[in-house]
PDB file of C-alpha atoms in Angstrom:
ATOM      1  CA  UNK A  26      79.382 107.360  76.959  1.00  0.00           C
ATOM      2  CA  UNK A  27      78.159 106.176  80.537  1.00  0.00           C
ATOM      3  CA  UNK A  28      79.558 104.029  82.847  1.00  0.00           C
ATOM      4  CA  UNK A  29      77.459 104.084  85.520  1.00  0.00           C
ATOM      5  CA  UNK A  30      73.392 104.356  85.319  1.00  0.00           C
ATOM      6  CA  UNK A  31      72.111 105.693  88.431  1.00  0.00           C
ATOM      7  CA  UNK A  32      67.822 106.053  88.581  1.00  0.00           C
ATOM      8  CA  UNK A  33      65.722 108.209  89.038  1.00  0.00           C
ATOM      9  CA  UNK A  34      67.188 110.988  89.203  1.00  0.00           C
ATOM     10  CA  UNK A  35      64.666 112.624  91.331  1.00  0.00           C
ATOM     11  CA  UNK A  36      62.148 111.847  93.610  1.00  0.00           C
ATOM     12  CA  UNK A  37      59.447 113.270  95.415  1.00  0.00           C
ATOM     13  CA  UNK A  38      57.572 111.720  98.072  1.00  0.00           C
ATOM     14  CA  UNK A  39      55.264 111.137 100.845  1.00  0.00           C
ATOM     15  CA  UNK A  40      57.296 111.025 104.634  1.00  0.00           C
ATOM     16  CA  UNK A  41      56.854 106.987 105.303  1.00  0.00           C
ATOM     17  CA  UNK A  42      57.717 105.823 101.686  1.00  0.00           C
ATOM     18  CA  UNK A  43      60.219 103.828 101.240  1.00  0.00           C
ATOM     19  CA  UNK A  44      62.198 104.999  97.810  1.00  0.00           C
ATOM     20  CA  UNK A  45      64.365 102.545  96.071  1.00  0.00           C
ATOM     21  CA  UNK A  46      67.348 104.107  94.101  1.00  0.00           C
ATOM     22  CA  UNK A  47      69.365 101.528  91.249  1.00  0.00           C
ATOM     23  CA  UNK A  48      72.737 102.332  90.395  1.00  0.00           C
ATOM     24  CA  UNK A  49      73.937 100.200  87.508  1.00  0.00           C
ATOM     25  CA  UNK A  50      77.212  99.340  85.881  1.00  0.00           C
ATOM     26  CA  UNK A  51      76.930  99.467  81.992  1.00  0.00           C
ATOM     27  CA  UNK A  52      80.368  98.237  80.565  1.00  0.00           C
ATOM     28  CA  UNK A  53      82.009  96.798  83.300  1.00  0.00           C
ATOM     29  CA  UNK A  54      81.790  93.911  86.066  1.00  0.00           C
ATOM     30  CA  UNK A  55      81.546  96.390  89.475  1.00  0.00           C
ATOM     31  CA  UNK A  56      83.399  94.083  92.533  1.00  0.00           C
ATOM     32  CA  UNK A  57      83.127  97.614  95.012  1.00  0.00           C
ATOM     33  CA  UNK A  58      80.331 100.018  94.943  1.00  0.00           C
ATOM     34  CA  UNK A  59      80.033 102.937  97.357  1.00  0.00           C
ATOM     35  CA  UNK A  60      77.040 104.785  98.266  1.00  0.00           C
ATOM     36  CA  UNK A  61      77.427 109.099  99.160  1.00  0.00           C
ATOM     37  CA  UNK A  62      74.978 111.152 100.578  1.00  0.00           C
ATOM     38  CA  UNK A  63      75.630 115.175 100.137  1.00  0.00           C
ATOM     39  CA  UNK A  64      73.136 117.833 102.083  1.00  0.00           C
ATOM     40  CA  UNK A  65      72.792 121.108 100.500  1.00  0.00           C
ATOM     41  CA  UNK A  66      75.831 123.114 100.579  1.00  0.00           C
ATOM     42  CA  UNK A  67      77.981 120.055 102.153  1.00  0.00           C
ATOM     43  CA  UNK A  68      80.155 117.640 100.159  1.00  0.00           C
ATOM     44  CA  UNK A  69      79.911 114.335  99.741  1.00  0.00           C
ATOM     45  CA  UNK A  70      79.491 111.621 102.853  1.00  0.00           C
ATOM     46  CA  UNK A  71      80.167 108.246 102.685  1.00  0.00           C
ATOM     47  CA  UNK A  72      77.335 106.342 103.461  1.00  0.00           C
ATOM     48  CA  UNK A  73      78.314 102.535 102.978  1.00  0.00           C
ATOM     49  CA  UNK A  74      80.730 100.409 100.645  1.00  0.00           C
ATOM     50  CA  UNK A  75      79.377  97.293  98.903  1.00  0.00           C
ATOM     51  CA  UNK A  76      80.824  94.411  97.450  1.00  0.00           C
ATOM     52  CA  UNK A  77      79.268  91.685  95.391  1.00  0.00           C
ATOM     53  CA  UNK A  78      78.131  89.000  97.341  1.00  0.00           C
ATOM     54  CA  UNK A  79      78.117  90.276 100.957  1.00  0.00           C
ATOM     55  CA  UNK A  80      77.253  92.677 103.071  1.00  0.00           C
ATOM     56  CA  UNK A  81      77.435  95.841 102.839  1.00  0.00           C
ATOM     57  CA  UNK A  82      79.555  98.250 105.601  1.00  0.00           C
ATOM     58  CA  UNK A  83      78.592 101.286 106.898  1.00  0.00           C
ATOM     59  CA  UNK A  84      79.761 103.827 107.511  1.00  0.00           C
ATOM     60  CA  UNK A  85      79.460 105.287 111.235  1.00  0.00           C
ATOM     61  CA  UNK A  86      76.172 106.952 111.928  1.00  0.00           C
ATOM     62  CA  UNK A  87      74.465 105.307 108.962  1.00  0.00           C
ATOM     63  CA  UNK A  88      71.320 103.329 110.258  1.00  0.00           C
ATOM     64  CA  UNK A  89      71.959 100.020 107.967  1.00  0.00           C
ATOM     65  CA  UNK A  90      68.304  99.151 108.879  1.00  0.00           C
ATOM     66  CA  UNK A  91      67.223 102.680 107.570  1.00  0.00           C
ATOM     67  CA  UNK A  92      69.393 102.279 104.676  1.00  0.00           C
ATOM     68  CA  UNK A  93      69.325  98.650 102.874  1.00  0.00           C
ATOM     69  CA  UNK A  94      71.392  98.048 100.449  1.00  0.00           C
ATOM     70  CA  UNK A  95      71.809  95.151  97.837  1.00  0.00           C
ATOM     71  CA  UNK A  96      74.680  94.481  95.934  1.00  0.00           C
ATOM     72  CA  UNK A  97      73.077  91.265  94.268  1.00  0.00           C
ATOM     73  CA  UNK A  98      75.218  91.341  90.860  1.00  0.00           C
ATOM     74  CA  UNK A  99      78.056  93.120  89.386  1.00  0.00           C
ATOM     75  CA  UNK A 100      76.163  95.325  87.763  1.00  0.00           C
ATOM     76  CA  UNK A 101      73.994  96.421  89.821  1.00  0.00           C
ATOM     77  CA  UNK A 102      72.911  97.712  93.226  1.00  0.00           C
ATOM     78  CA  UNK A 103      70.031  99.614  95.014  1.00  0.00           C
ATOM     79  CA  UNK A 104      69.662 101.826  98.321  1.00  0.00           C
ATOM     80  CA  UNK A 105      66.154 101.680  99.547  1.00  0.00           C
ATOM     81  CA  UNK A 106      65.895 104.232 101.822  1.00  0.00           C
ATOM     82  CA  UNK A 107      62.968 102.932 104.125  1.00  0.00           C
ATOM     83  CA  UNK A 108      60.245 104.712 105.886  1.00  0.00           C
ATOM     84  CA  UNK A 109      61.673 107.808 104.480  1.00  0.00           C
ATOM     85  CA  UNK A 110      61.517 110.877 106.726  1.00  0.00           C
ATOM     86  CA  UNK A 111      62.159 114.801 105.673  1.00  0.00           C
ATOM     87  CA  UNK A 112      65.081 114.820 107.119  1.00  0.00           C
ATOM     88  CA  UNK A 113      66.062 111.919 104.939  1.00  0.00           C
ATOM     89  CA  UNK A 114      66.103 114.567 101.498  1.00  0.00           C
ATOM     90  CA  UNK A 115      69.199 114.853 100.307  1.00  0.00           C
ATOM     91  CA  UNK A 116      71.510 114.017  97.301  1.00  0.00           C
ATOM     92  CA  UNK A 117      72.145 110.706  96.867  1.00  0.00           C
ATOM     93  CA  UNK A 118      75.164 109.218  94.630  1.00  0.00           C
ATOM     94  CA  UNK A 119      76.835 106.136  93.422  1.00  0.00           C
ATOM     95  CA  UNK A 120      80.002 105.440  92.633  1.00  0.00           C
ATOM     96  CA  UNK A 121      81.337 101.990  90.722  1.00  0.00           C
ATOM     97  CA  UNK A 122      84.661 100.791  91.016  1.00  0.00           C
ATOM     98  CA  UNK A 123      85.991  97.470  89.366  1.00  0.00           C
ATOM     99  CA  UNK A 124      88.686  96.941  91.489  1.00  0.00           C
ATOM    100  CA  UNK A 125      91.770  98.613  93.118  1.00  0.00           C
ATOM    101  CA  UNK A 126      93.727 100.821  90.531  1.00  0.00           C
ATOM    102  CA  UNK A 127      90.873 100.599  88.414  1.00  0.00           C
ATOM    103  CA  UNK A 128      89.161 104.084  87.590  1.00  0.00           C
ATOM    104  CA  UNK A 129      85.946 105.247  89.670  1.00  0.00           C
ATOM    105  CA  UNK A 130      82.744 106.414  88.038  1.00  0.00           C
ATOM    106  CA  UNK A 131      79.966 108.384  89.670  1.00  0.00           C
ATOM    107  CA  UNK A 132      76.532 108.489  88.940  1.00  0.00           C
ATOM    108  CA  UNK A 133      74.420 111.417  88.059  1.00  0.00           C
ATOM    109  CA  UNK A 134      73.029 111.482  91.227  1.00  0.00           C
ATOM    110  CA  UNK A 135      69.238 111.505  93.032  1.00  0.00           C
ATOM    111  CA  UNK A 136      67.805 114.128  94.303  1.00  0.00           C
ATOM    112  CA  UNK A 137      65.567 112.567  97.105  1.00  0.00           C
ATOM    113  CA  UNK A 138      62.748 114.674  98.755  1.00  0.00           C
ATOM    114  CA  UNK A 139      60.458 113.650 101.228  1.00  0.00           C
ATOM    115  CA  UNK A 140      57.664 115.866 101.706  1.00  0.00           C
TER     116      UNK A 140
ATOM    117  CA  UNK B   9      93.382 107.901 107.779  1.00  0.00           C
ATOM    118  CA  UNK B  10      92.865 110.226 104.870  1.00  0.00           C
ATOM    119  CA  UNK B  11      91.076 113.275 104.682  1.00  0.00           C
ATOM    120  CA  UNK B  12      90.691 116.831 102.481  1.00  0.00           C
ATOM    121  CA  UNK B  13      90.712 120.402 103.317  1.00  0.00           C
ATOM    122  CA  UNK B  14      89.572 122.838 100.863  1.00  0.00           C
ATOM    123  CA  UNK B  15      90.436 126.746 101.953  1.00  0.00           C
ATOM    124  CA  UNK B  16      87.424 128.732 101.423  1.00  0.00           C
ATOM    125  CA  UNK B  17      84.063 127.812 100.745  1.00  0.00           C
ATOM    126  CA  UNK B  18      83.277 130.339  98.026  1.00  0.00           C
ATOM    127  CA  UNK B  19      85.379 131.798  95.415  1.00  0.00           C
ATOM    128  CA  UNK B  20      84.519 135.011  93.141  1.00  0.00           C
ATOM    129  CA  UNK B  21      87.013 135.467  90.043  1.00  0.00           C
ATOM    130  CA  UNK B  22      86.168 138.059  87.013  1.00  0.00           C
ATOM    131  CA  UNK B  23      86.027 136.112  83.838  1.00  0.00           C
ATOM    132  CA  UNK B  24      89.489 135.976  82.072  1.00  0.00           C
ATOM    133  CA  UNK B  25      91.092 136.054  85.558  1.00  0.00           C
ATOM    134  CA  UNK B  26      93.497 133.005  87.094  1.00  0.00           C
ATOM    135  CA  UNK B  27      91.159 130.452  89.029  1.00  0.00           C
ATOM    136  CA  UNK B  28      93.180 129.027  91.885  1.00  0.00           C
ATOM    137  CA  UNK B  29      91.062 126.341  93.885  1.00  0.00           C
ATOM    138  CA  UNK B  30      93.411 125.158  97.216  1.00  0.00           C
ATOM    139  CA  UNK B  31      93.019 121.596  98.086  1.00  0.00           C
ATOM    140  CA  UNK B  32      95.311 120.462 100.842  1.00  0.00           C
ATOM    141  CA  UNK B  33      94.813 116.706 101.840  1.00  0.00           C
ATOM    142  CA  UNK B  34      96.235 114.512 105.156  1.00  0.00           C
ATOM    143  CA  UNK B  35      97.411 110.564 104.152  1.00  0.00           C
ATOM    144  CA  UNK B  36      99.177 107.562 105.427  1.00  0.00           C
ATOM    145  CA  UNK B  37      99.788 105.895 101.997  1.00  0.00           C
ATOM    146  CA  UNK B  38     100.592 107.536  98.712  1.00  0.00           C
ATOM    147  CA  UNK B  39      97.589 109.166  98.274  1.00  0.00           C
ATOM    148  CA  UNK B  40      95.583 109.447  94.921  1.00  0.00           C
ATOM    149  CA  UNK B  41      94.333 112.972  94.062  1.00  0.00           C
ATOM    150  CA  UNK B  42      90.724 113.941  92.304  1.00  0.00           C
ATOM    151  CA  UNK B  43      89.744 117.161  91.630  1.00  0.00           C
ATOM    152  CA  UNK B  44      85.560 117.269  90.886  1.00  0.00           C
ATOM    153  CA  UNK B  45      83.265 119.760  89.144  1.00  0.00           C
ATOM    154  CA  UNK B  46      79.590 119.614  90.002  1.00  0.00           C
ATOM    155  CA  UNK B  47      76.777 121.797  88.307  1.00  0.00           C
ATOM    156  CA  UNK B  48      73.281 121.998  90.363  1.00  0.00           C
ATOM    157  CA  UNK B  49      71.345 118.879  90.898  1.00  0.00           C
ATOM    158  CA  UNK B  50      73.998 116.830  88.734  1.00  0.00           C
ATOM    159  CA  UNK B  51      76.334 114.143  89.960  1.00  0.00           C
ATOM    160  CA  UNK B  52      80.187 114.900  89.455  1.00  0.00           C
ATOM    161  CA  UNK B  53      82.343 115.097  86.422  1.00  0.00           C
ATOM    162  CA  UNK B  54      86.061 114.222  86.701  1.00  0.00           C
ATOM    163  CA  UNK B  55      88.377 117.123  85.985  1.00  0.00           C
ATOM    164  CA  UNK B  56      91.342 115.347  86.312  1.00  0.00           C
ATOM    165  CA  UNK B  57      93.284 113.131  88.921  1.00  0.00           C
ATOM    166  CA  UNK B  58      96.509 112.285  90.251  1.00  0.00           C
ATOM    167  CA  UNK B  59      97.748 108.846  90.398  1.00  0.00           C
ATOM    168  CA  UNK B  60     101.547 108.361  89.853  1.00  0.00           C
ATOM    169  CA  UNK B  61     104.135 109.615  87.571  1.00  0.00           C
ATOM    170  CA  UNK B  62     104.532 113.666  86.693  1.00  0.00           C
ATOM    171  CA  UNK B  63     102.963 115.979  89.187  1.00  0.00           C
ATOM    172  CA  UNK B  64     101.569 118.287  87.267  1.00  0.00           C
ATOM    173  CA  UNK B  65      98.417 116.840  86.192  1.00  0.00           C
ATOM    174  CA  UNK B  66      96.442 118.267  83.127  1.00  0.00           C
ATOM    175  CA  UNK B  67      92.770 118.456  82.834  1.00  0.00           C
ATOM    176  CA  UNK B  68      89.480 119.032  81.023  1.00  0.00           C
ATOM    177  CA  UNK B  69      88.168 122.394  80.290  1.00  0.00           C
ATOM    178  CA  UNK B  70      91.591 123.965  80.723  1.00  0.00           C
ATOM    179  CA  UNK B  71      92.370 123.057  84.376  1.00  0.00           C
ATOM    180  CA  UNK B  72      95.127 121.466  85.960  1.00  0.00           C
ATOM    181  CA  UNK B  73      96.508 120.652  89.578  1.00  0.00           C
ATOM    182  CA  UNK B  74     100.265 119.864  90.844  1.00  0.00           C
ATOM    183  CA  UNK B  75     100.552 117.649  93.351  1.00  0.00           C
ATOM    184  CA  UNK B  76     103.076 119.017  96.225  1.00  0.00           C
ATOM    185  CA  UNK B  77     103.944 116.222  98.203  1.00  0.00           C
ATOM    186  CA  UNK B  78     106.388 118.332 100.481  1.00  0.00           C
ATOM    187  CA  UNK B  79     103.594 120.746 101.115  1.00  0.00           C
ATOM    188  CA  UNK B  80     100.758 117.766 100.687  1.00  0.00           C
ATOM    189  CA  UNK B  81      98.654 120.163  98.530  1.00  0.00           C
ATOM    190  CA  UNK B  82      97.287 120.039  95.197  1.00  0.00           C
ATOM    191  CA  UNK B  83      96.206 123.094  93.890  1.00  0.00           C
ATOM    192  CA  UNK B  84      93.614 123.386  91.162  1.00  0.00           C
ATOM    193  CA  UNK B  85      94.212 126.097  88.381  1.00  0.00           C
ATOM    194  CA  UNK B  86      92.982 127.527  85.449  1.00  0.00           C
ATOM    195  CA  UNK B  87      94.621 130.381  83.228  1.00  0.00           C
ATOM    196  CA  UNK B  88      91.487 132.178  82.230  1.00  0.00           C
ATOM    197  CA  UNK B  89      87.720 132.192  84.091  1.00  0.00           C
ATOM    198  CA  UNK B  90      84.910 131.397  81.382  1.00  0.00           C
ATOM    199  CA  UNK B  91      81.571 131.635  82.398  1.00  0.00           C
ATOM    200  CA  UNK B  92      80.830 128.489  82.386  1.00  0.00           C
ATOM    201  CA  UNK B  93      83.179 127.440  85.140  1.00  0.00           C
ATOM    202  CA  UNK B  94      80.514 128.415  87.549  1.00  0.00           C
ATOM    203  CA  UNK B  95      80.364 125.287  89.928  1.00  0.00           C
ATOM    204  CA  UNK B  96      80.865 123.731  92.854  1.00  0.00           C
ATOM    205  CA  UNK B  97      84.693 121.946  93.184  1.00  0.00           C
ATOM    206  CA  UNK B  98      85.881 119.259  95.802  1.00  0.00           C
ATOM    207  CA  UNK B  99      88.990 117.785  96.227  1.00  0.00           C
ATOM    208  CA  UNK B 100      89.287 114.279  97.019  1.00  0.00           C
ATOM    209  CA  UNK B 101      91.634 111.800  98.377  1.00  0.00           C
ATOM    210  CA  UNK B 102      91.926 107.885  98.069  1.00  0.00           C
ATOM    211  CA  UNK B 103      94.289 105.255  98.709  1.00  0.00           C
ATOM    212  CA  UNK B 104      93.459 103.895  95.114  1.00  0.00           C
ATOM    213  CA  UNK B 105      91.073 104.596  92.390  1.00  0.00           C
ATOM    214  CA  UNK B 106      89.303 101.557  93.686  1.00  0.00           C
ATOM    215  CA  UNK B 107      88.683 102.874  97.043  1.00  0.00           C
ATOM    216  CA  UNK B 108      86.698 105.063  98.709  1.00  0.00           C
ATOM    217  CA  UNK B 109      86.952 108.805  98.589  1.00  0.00           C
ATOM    218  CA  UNK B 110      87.537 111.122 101.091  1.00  0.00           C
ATOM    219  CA  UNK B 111      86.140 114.302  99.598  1.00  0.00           C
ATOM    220  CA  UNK B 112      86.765 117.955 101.027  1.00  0.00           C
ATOM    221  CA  UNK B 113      84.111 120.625 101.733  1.00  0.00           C
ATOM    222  CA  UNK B 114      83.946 122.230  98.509  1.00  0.00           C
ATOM    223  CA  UNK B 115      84.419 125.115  97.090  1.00  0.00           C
ATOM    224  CA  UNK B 116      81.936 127.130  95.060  1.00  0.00           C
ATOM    225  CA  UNK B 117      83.397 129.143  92.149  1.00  0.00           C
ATOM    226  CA  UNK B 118      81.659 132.490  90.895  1.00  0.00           C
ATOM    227  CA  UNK B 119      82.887 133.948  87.861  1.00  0.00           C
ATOM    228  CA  UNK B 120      81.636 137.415  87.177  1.00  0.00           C
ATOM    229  CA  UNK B 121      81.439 138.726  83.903  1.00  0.00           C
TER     230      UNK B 121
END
């Protein structure tokens, strides 16, 4: 079954929304959590690593005011991409990671557009 | 510093026909090895990694990859194209399953009947 619960899976907006994405842990206690972004026909970009209880690092280029993230519990954190902008649409994913060695699950991914 | 480099960006293979996927990948550490299969708007689906131990790696769906460490490569292959292979792969690199990926460009695979 899932690991990882990543909602909603799409999303389409007005430009100035801000659009909250959740990306939860189901059967495990998440210490790291990384957020991608992927454009059409690109692969995936790292946007920002979280771990439980602090802040989050980004990842060069990535406006950490544009794009908050909260890593509040360990099983569970959202991107809230603020003040969202067209140029903002793309593929957003989560991936969940209980620690080093321990395996990596992705989330189904949301498909953000901002009209 | 790690990264991926996937030779070509699109792939066409009659069905029935070997798949071969290159994946060639730059680290400073033993690296750990993903291959990746996405269908449209979904997220991605593990196909199989490589961690430690033997390096030919079996995976789901029939593929598998060998890790090369002399020609730091890891090849993804499949006997026989179905149809339903159709997808987009990437490669992807960490320094542990716990870190972050480095993922290559991707490589979309057409099979044609």
């Amino acid at each position: 079954g899932a690991v990882v619960s990543q909602h909603p899976s799409r999303v389409i907006c007005k430009s100035g929304t801000s659009v909250k994405i959740e990306c939860r842990s189901l059967d495990f206690q998440a210490t790291t959590m990384f957020w991608y972004r992927q454009f059409p026909k690109q692969s995936l970009m790292l946007m920002a690593t979280s771990n439980e209880g602090s802040k989050a690092t980004y990842e060069q280029g990535v406006e950490k005011d544009k794009f908050l993230i909260n890593h509040a519990s360990l099983t569970l954190s959202t991107l809230t991409v603020t003040s969202a902008h067209p140029e903002d649409s793309s593929f957003y994913i989560c991936s969940i990671s209980g620690g080093s060695d321990q395996p990596q699950h992705f989330g189904d991914g949301t498909r953000l557009s901002i009209l | 510093a790690q990264s991926v480099t996937q030779l070509g960006s699109h792939v066409s293979v009659s069905e029935g026909a070997l798949v071969l996927l290159r994946c060639n990948y730059s680290s400073s550490v033993p690296p750990y090895l993903f291959w990746y299969v996405q269908y449209p708007n979904q997220g991605l689906q593990l196909l199989l990694k490589y961690t430690t131990g033997a390096t030919l790696v079996k995976g789901i769906n029939g593929f598998e990859a060998e890790f090369k460490k002399s020609e730091t490569s890891f090849h993804l292959t499949k006997p026989s194209a179905h149809m339903s292979d159709a997808a987009e792969y990437f490669c992807a690199v960490s320094e542990g399953t716990g870190n972050q990926f480095y993922f290559g460009t991707g490589t979309s695979l057409t099979v044609i009947p």
